[in-house]
Amino acid sequence: AQSVTQPDIHITVSEGASLELRCNYSYGATPYLFWYVQSPGQGLQLLLKYFSGDTLVQGIKGFEAEFKRSQSSFNLRKPSVHWSDAAEYFCAVGPYSSASKIIFGSGTRLSIRP
Amino acid sequence: DADVTQTPRNRITKTGKRIMLECSQTKGHDRMYWYRQDPGLGLRLIYYSFDVKDINKGEISDGYSVSRQAQAKFSLSLESAIPNQTALYFCATSDGVVGSYNEQFFGPGTRLTVL
């Protein structure tokens, strides 16, 4: 069955430090992979997406993610976090079935230490 | 103006009441979705619609119904609200064009509390 696992429920990093959020997926075909961010009180905003080609994907706000097929992973990284990056981050995979739906992970909450 | 809007943004209601959450979009997308978000569970799909005449159940449709009044409008109803339907509800859209990879665009959410 298709699934997405985000093993870290909550991460705290210091402002200016590097960040890596983990995402592992289970999918029977070539996946489309997404990272969304949800700021407090806001909806979800797409950070980046991977469909094919270069396995290192650049997104908005200085984020990047690397697709590793052998590890079934799509980890999100940022070299230096800012206080405004505090939010919840969701990894998602799709499409599954002919309905082209996507599956979301349970999310990782990021806190920034001043 | 936001591309995907949801009304109301917050609602408190009592057990047994009928509630309707509304979603409108100006993106011209055919596909619309309703999700609920609960802490630690991520987003779970309630219903989705690929056009006005196409309505499909998601993974947690029990206790909910939907109406696609037009391409731009998709409403979610709780016929008789219960406390475990307290959650944050999101509407989303996608264009469904072959090759567009089904990127979804989200509204700001409706926080529903059932007492």
PDB file of C-alpha atoms in Angstrom:
ATOM      1  CA  ALA A   1       0.000   0.000   0.000  1.00  0.00           C
ATOM      2  CA  GLN A   2       1.111   3.524  -0.646  1.00  0.00           C
ATOM      3  CA  SER A   3       2.266   5.447   2.407  1.00  0.00           C
ATOM      4  CA  VAL A   4       4.382   8.346   3.563  1.00  0.00           C
ATOM      5  CA  THR A   5       6.341   8.373   6.802  1.00  0.00           C
ATOM      6  CA  GLN A   6       7.752  11.408   8.505  1.00  0.00           C
ATOM      7  CA  PRO A   7       9.586   9.920  11.479  1.00  0.00           C
ATOM      8  CA  ASP A   8      10.189  13.182  13.324  1.00  0.00           C
ATOM      9  CA  ILE A   9       7.116  14.665  14.965  1.00  0.00           C
ATOM     10  CA  HIS A  10       8.887  17.755  16.292  1.00  0.00           C
ATOM     11  CA  ILE A  11      12.334  19.208  15.622  1.00  0.00           C
ATOM     12  CA  THR A  12      13.997  22.235  17.206  1.00  0.00           C
ATOM     13  CA  VAL A  13      17.004  23.884  15.588  1.00  0.00           C
ATOM     14  CA  SER A  14      18.874  27.069  16.325  1.00  0.00           C
ATOM     15  CA  GLU A  15      18.474  30.031  14.024  1.00  0.00           C
ATOM     16  CA  GLY A  16      21.234  29.928  11.425  1.00  0.00           C
ATOM     17  CA  ALA A  17      21.751  26.177  11.779  1.00  0.00           C
ATOM     18  CA  SER A  18      21.169  23.702   8.991  1.00  0.00           C
ATOM     19  CA  LEU A  19      17.996  21.662   8.738  1.00  0.00           C
ATOM     20  CA  GLU A  20      17.036  18.268   7.386  1.00  0.00           C
ATOM     21  CA  LEU A  21      13.508  16.881   7.613  1.00  0.00           C
ATOM     22  CA  ARG A  22      13.082  13.231   6.774  1.00  0.00           C
ATOM     23  CA  CYS A  23      10.482  11.663   4.518  1.00  0.00           C
ATOM     24  CA  ASN A  24      10.207   8.036   3.458  1.00  0.00           C
ATOM     25  CA  TYR A  25       7.593   6.718   1.079  1.00  0.00           C
ATOM     26  CA  SER A  26       6.205   3.428  -0.085  1.00  0.00           C
ATOM     27  CA  TYR A  27       4.911   3.516  -3.624  1.00  0.00           C
ATOM     28  CA  GLY A  28       4.529   0.963  -6.359  1.00  0.00           C
ATOM     29  CA  ALA A  29       5.517   3.132  -9.276  1.00  0.00           C
ATOM     30  CA  THR A  30       7.541   6.215 -10.032  1.00  0.00           C
ATOM     31  CA  PRO A  31       6.271   8.687  -7.464  1.00  0.00           C
ATOM     32  CA  TYR A  32       5.517  12.341  -7.666  1.00  0.00           C
ATOM     33  CA  LEU A  33       6.803  13.867  -4.438  1.00  0.00           C
ATOM     34  CA  PHE A  34       5.914  17.107  -2.731  1.00  0.00           C
ATOM     35  CA  TRP A  35       6.835  19.128   0.318  1.00  0.00           C
ATOM     36  CA  TYR A  36       4.264  21.548   1.716  1.00  0.00           C
ATOM     37  CA  VAL A  37       4.619  24.041   4.550  1.00  0.00           C
ATOM     38  CA  GLN A  38       1.854  25.172   6.877  1.00  0.00           C
ATOM     39  CA  SER A  39       2.548  28.332   8.832  1.00  0.00           C
ATOM     40  CA  PRO A  40       0.488  28.916  11.978  1.00  0.00           C
ATOM     41  CA  GLY A  41      -3.101  29.753  11.052  1.00  0.00           C
ATOM     42  CA  GLN A  42      -2.427  29.317   7.367  1.00  0.00           C
ATOM     43  CA  GLY A  43      -3.212  26.800   4.668  1.00  0.00           C
ATOM     44  CA  LEU A  44      -0.632  24.629   2.996  1.00  0.00           C
ATOM     45  CA  GLN A  45       1.844  26.140   0.581  1.00  0.00           C
ATOM     46  CA  LEU A  46       3.881  24.106  -1.871  1.00  0.00           C
ATOM     47  CA  LEU A  47       7.625  24.351  -1.202  1.00  0.00           C
ATOM     48  CA  LEU A  48       8.851  22.086  -3.976  1.00  0.00           C
ATOM     49  CA  LYS A  49       8.016  19.053  -6.058  1.00  0.00           C
ATOM     50  CA  TYR A  50       9.783  16.226  -7.824  1.00  0.00           C
ATOM     51  CA  PHE A  51       8.492  14.419 -10.860  1.00  0.00           C
ATOM     52  CA  SER A  52      11.499  13.286 -12.820  1.00  0.00           C
ATOM     53  CA  GLY A  53      14.954  14.331 -13.900  1.00  0.00           C
ATOM     54  CA  ASP A  54      17.496  15.864 -11.567  1.00  0.00           C
ATOM     55  CA  THR A  55      17.099  14.268  -8.168  1.00  0.00           C
ATOM     56  CA  LEU A  56      18.041  17.466  -6.319  1.00  0.00           C
ATOM     57  CA  VAL A  57      15.118  19.844  -6.434  1.00  0.00           C
ATOM     58  CA  GLN A  58      15.177  23.506  -5.517  1.00  0.00           C
ATOM     59  CA  GLY A  59      12.152  25.141  -3.991  1.00  0.00           C
ATOM     60  CA  ILE A  60      11.004  28.421  -2.580  1.00  0.00           C
ATOM     61  CA  LYS A  61      12.354  30.090   0.558  1.00  0.00           C
ATOM     62  CA  GLY A  62      15.801  28.501   0.108  1.00  0.00           C
ATOM     63  CA  PHE A  63      14.650  24.908   0.576  1.00  0.00           C
ATOM     64  CA  GLU A  64      15.838  21.924  -1.424  1.00  0.00           C
ATOM     65  CA  ALA A  65      15.072  18.219  -1.389  1.00  0.00           C
ATOM     66  CA  GLU A  66      16.829  15.173  -2.739  1.00  0.00           C
ATOM     67  CA  PHE A  67      15.072  12.147  -4.176  1.00  0.00           C
ATOM     68  CA  LYS A  68      16.855   8.885  -3.401  1.00  0.00           C
ATOM     69  CA  ARG A  69      15.108   5.981  -5.054  1.00  0.00           C
ATOM     70  CA  SER A  70      17.324   3.355  -3.399  1.00  0.00           C
ATOM     71  CA  GLN A  71      16.346   4.650   0.040  1.00  0.00           C
ATOM     72  CA  SER A  72      12.741   5.578  -0.842  1.00  0.00           C
ATOM     73  CA  SER A  73      13.435   8.963   0.652  1.00  0.00           C
ATOM     74  CA  PHE A  74      12.776  12.585  -0.195  1.00  0.00           C
ATOM     75  CA  ASN A  75      14.396  14.609   2.579  1.00  0.00           C
ATOM     76  CA  LEU A  76      13.979  18.361   2.840  1.00  0.00           C
ATOM     77  CA  ARG A  77      17.003  20.537   3.600  1.00  0.00           C
ATOM     78  CA  LYS A  78      17.896  24.130   4.231  1.00  0.00           C
ATOM     79  CA  PRO A  79      21.461  25.349   4.888  1.00  0.00           C
ATOM     80  CA  SER A  80      20.543  28.081   7.356  1.00  0.00           C
ATOM     81  CA  VAL A  81      17.130  28.415   8.980  1.00  0.00           C
ATOM     82  CA  HIS A  82      15.402  31.657   9.865  1.00  0.00           C
ATOM     83  CA  TRP A  83      12.916  32.255  12.672  1.00  0.00           C
ATOM     84  CA  SER A  84      10.203  32.597  10.017  1.00  0.00           C
ATOM     85  CA  ASP A  85      10.737  28.964   9.011  1.00  0.00           C
ATOM     86  CA  ALA A  86       8.960  27.813  12.173  1.00  0.00           C
ATOM     87  CA  ALA A  87       5.984  25.886  10.812  1.00  0.00           C
ATOM     88  CA  GLU A  88       4.676  22.421  10.128  1.00  0.00           C
ATOM     89  CA  TYR A  89       6.046  20.589   7.120  1.00  0.00           C
ATOM     90  CA  PHE A  90       4.264  17.875   5.204  1.00  0.00           C
ATOM     91  CA  CYS A  91       5.699  15.421   2.730  1.00  0.00           C
ATOM     92  CA  ALA A  92       3.277  13.969   0.172  1.00  0.00           C
ATOM     93  CA  VAL A  93       3.376  11.362  -2.583  1.00  0.00           C
ATOM     94  CA  GLY A  94       1.144  10.736  -5.559  1.00  0.00           C
ATOM     95  CA  PRO A  95      -0.638  10.049  -7.704  1.00  0.00           C
ATOM     96  CA  TYR A  96      -2.202   6.850  -6.530  1.00  0.00           C
ATOM     97  CA  SER A  97      -5.003   5.110  -8.367  1.00  0.00           C
ATOM     98  CA  SER A  98      -6.587   6.545 -11.459  1.00  0.00           C
ATOM     99  CA  ALA A  99      -8.042   9.227  -9.255  1.00  0.00           C
ATOM    100  CA  SER A 100      -4.670  10.942  -9.054  1.00  0.00           C
ATOM    101  CA  LYS A 101      -4.940  11.506  -5.345  1.00  0.00           C
ATOM    102  CA  ILE A 102      -1.965  12.273  -3.149  1.00  0.00           C
ATOM    103  CA  ILE A 103      -1.106  10.925   0.281  1.00  0.00           C
ATOM    104  CA  PHE A 104       0.219  13.140   3.034  1.00  0.00           C
ATOM    105  CA  GLY A 105       2.599  12.277   5.831  1.00  0.00           C
ATOM    106  CA  SER A 106       1.702  13.109   9.394  1.00  0.00           C
ATOM    107  CA  GLY A 107       3.865  16.215   9.426  1.00  0.00           C
ATOM    108  CA  THR A 108       6.949  17.501  11.243  1.00  0.00           C
ATOM    109  CA  ARG A 109       6.670  20.571  13.424  1.00  0.00           C
ATOM    110  CA  LEU A 110       9.742  22.792  13.246  1.00  0.00           C
ATOM    111  CA  SER A 111      10.620  25.146  16.086  1.00  0.00           C
ATOM    112  CA  ILE A 112      13.453  27.675  15.871  1.00  0.00           C
ATOM    113  CA  ARG A 113      15.615  28.434  18.881  1.00  0.00           C
ATOM    114  CA  PRO A 114      16.772  32.103  18.964  1.00  0.00           C
TER     115      PRO A 114
ATOM    116  CA  ASP B   1      -7.690  37.990  -3.564  1.00  0.00           C
ATOM    117  CA  ALA B   2      -6.971  34.413  -2.551  1.00  0.00           C
ATOM    118  CA  ASP B   3      -7.410  31.761  -5.237  1.00  0.00           C
ATOM    119  CA  VAL B   4      -9.089  29.297  -2.856  1.00  0.00           C
ATOM    120  CA  THR B   5     -11.358  30.658  -0.149  1.00  0.00           C
ATOM    121  CA  GLN B   6     -13.165  28.910   2.660  1.00  0.00           C
ATOM    122  CA  THR B   7     -16.060  30.099   4.796  1.00  0.00           C
ATOM    123  CA  PRO B   8     -16.388  30.269   7.683  1.00  0.00           C
ATOM    124  CA  ARG B   9     -12.809  30.379   8.995  1.00  0.00           C
ATOM    125  CA  ASN B  10     -13.875  29.375  12.469  1.00  0.00           C
ATOM    126  CA  ARG B  11     -17.043  27.734  13.732  1.00  0.00           C
ATOM    127  CA  ILE B  12     -18.181  26.449  17.081  1.00  0.00           C
ATOM    128  CA  THR B  13     -21.286  24.308  17.125  1.00  0.00           C
ATOM    129  CA  LYS B  14     -23.105  21.785  19.262  1.00  0.00           C
ATOM    130  CA  THR B  15     -23.498  18.056  18.908  1.00  0.00           C
ATOM    131  CA  GLY B  16     -26.316  17.141  16.546  1.00  0.00           C
ATOM    132  CA  LYS B  17     -26.317  20.376  14.583  1.00  0.00           C
ATOM    133  CA  ARG B  18     -26.042  20.472  10.798  1.00  0.00           C
ATOM    134  CA  ILE B  19     -23.022  22.380   9.542  1.00  0.00           C
ATOM    135  CA  MET B  20     -21.960  23.423   6.057  1.00  0.00           C
ATOM    136  CA  LEU B  21     -18.446  24.474   5.128  1.00  0.00           C
ATOM    137  CA  GLU B  22     -18.032  26.232   1.824  1.00  0.00           C
ATOM    138  CA  CYS B  23     -15.154  26.417  -0.600  1.00  0.00           C
ATOM    139  CA  SER B  24     -14.803  28.635  -3.648  1.00  0.00           C
ATOM    140  CA  GLN B  25     -11.963  28.877  -6.139  1.00  0.00           C
ATOM    141  CA  THR B  26     -10.993  31.250  -8.889  1.00  0.00           C
ATOM    142  CA  LYS B  27      -8.236  29.094 -10.352  1.00  0.00           C
ATOM    143  CA  GLY B  28     -10.505  27.523 -12.955  1.00  0.00           C
ATOM    144  CA  HIS B  29      -9.582  24.052 -11.769  1.00  0.00           C
ATOM    145  CA  ASP B  30     -11.835  21.068 -12.353  1.00  0.00           C
ATOM    146  CA  ARG B  31     -10.747  19.027  -9.360  1.00  0.00           C
ATOM    147  CA  MET B  32     -11.634  19.864  -5.786  1.00  0.00           C
ATOM    148  CA  TYR B  33     -10.947  18.086  -2.509  1.00  0.00           C
ATOM    149  CA  TRP B  34     -11.921  18.220   1.156  1.00  0.00           C
ATOM    150  CA  TYR B  35      -9.435  17.154   3.830  1.00  0.00           C
ATOM    151  CA  ARG B  36      -9.441  17.175   7.577  1.00  0.00           C
ATOM    152  CA  GLN B  37      -6.326  17.709   9.638  1.00  0.00           C
ATOM    153  CA  ASP B  38      -5.884  16.285  13.110  1.00  0.00           C
ATOM    154  CA  PRO B  39      -2.721  16.617  15.205  1.00  0.00           C
ATOM    155  CA  GLY B  40      -0.293  13.814  14.447  1.00  0.00           C
ATOM    156  CA  LEU B  41      -2.406  12.420  11.624  1.00  0.00           C
ATOM    157  CA  GLY B  42      -1.578  14.766   8.781  1.00  0.00           C
ATOM    158  CA  LEU B  43      -4.277  15.398   6.193  1.00  0.00           C
ATOM    159  CA  ARG B  44      -6.900  12.800   5.426  1.00  0.00           C
ATOM    160  CA  LEU B  45      -9.108  12.928   2.360  1.00  0.00           C
ATOM    161  CA  ILE B  46     -12.855  13.153   2.993  1.00  0.00           C
ATOM    162  CA  TYR B  47     -14.325  13.618  -0.499  1.00  0.00           C
ATOM    163  CA  TYR B  48     -13.095  14.666  -3.898  1.00  0.00           C
ATOM    164  CA  SER B  49     -14.703  15.789  -7.118  1.00  0.00           C
ATOM    165  CA  PHE B  50     -13.226  15.786 -10.594  1.00  0.00           C
ATOM    166  CA  ASP B  51     -16.061  17.762 -12.135  1.00  0.00           C
ATOM    167  CA  VAL B  52     -19.574  18.894 -11.302  1.00  0.00           C
ATOM    168  CA  LYS B  53     -21.046  15.472 -12.008  1.00  0.00           C
ATOM    169  CA  ASP B  54     -18.296  13.442 -10.373  1.00  0.00           C
ATOM    170  CA  ILE B  55     -18.215  12.987  -6.584  1.00  0.00           C
ATOM    171  CA  ASN B  56     -16.101  10.382  -4.852  1.00  0.00           C
ATOM    172  CA  LYS B  57     -15.576   9.245  -1.298  1.00  0.00           C
ATOM    173  CA  GLY B  58     -12.170   9.548   0.269  1.00  0.00           C
ATOM    174  CA  GLU B  59     -10.751   7.544   3.131  1.00  0.00           C
ATOM    175  CA  ILE B  60     -12.920   9.052   5.898  1.00  0.00           C
ATOM    176  CA  SER B  61     -16.259  10.006   4.338  1.00  0.00           C
ATOM    177  CA  ASP B  62     -18.561   8.593   7.037  1.00  0.00           C
ATOM    178  CA  GLY B  63     -20.573  11.364   8.690  1.00  0.00           C
ATOM    179  CA  TYR B  64     -19.921  13.814   5.850  1.00  0.00           C
ATOM    180  CA  SER B  65     -21.572  14.715   2.569  1.00  0.00           C
ATOM    181  CA  VAL B  66     -20.620  17.108  -0.219  1.00  0.00           C
ATOM    182  CA  SER B  67     -22.188  19.127  -2.975  1.00  0.00           C
ATOM    183  CA  ARG B  68     -20.475  20.432  -6.110  1.00  0.00           C
ATOM    184  CA  GLN B  69     -22.722  23.330  -7.032  1.00  0.00           C
ATOM    185  CA  ALA B  70     -20.543  24.593  -9.836  1.00  0.00           C
ATOM    186  CA  GLN B  71     -17.007  24.189 -11.098  1.00  0.00           C
ATOM    187  CA  ALA B  72     -15.889  26.820  -8.620  1.00  0.00           C
ATOM    188  CA  LYS B  73     -17.846  25.715  -5.548  1.00  0.00           C
ATOM    189  CA  PHE B  74     -17.585  22.617  -3.386  1.00  0.00           C
ATOM    190  CA  SER B  75     -19.374  22.393  -0.042  1.00  0.00           C
ATOM    191  CA  LEU B  76     -18.864  19.964   2.808  1.00  0.00           C
ATOM    192  CA  SER B  77     -21.732  19.160   5.167  1.00  0.00           C
ATOM    193  CA  LEU B  78     -21.856  17.500   8.539  1.00  0.00           C
ATOM    194  CA  GLU B  79     -25.455  16.320   8.825  1.00  0.00           C
ATOM    195  CA  SER B  80     -25.304  15.772  12.567  1.00  0.00           C
ATOM    196  CA  ALA B  81     -22.066  16.999  14.037  1.00  0.00           C
ATOM    197  CA  ILE B  82     -20.293  15.015  16.746  1.00  0.00           C
ATOM    198  CA  PRO B  83     -17.330  16.012  18.932  1.00  0.00           C
ATOM    199  CA  ASN B  84     -14.804  13.783  17.136  1.00  0.00           C
ATOM    200  CA  GLN B  85     -15.409  15.866  14.005  1.00  0.00           C
ATOM    201  CA  THR B  86     -13.620  18.714  15.734  1.00  0.00           C
ATOM    202  CA  ALA B  87     -10.713  19.398  13.390  1.00  0.00           C
ATOM    203  CA  LEU B  88      -9.177  21.769  10.882  1.00  0.00           C
ATOM    204  CA  TYR B  89     -10.771  21.352   7.456  1.00  0.00           C
ATOM    205  CA  PHE B  90      -9.047  22.221   4.203  1.00  0.00           C
ATOM    206  CA  CYS B  91     -10.343  22.577   0.694  1.00  0.00           C
ATOM    207  CA  ALA B  92      -7.925  22.088  -2.189  1.00  0.00           C
ATOM    208  CA  THR B  93      -8.005  22.258  -5.974  1.00  0.00           C
ATOM    209  CA  SER B  94      -5.977  20.876  -8.847  1.00  0.00           C
ATOM    210  CA  ASP B  95      -6.261  21.258 -12.590  1.00  0.00           C
ATOM    211  CA  GLY B  96      -6.308  17.600 -13.559  1.00  0.00           C
ATOM    212  CA  VAL B  97      -4.610  18.292 -16.833  1.00  0.00           C
ATOM    213  CA  VAL B  98      -2.667  15.279 -18.083  1.00  0.00           C
ATOM    214  CA  GLY B  99       0.952  15.895 -17.254  1.00  0.00           C
ATOM    215  CA  SER B 100       0.262  18.575 -14.657  1.00  0.00           C
ATOM    216  CA  TYR B 101       1.085  16.107 -11.901  1.00  0.00           C
ATOM    217  CA  ASN B 102      -1.915  17.035  -9.835  1.00  0.00           C
ATOM    218  CA  GLU B 103      -0.297  19.738  -7.730  1.00  0.00           C
ATOM    219  CA  GLN B 104      -2.888  20.821  -5.198  1.00  0.00           C
ATOM    220  CA  PHE B 105      -3.615  24.349  -4.041  1.00  0.00           C
ATOM    221  CA  PHE B 106      -5.074  24.816  -0.582  1.00  0.00           C
ATOM    222  CA  GLY B 107      -7.481  27.198   1.056  1.00  0.00           C
ATOM    223  CA  PRO B 108      -6.727  28.766   4.456  1.00  0.00           C
ATOM    224  CA  GLY B 109      -8.732  26.203   6.402  1.00  0.00           C
ATOM    225  CA  THR B 110     -11.822  26.173   8.608  1.00  0.00           C
ATOM    226  CA  ARG B 111     -11.386  25.404  12.275  1.00  0.00           C
ATOM    227  CA  LEU B 112     -14.486  23.539  13.457  1.00  0.00           C
ATOM    228  CA  THR B 113     -15.224  22.809  17.096  1.00  0.00           C
ATOM    229  CA  VAL B 114     -18.114  20.548  18.035  1.00  0.00           C
ATOM    230  CA  LEU B 115     -19.122  20.773  21.678  1.00  0.00           C
TER     231      LEU B 115
END
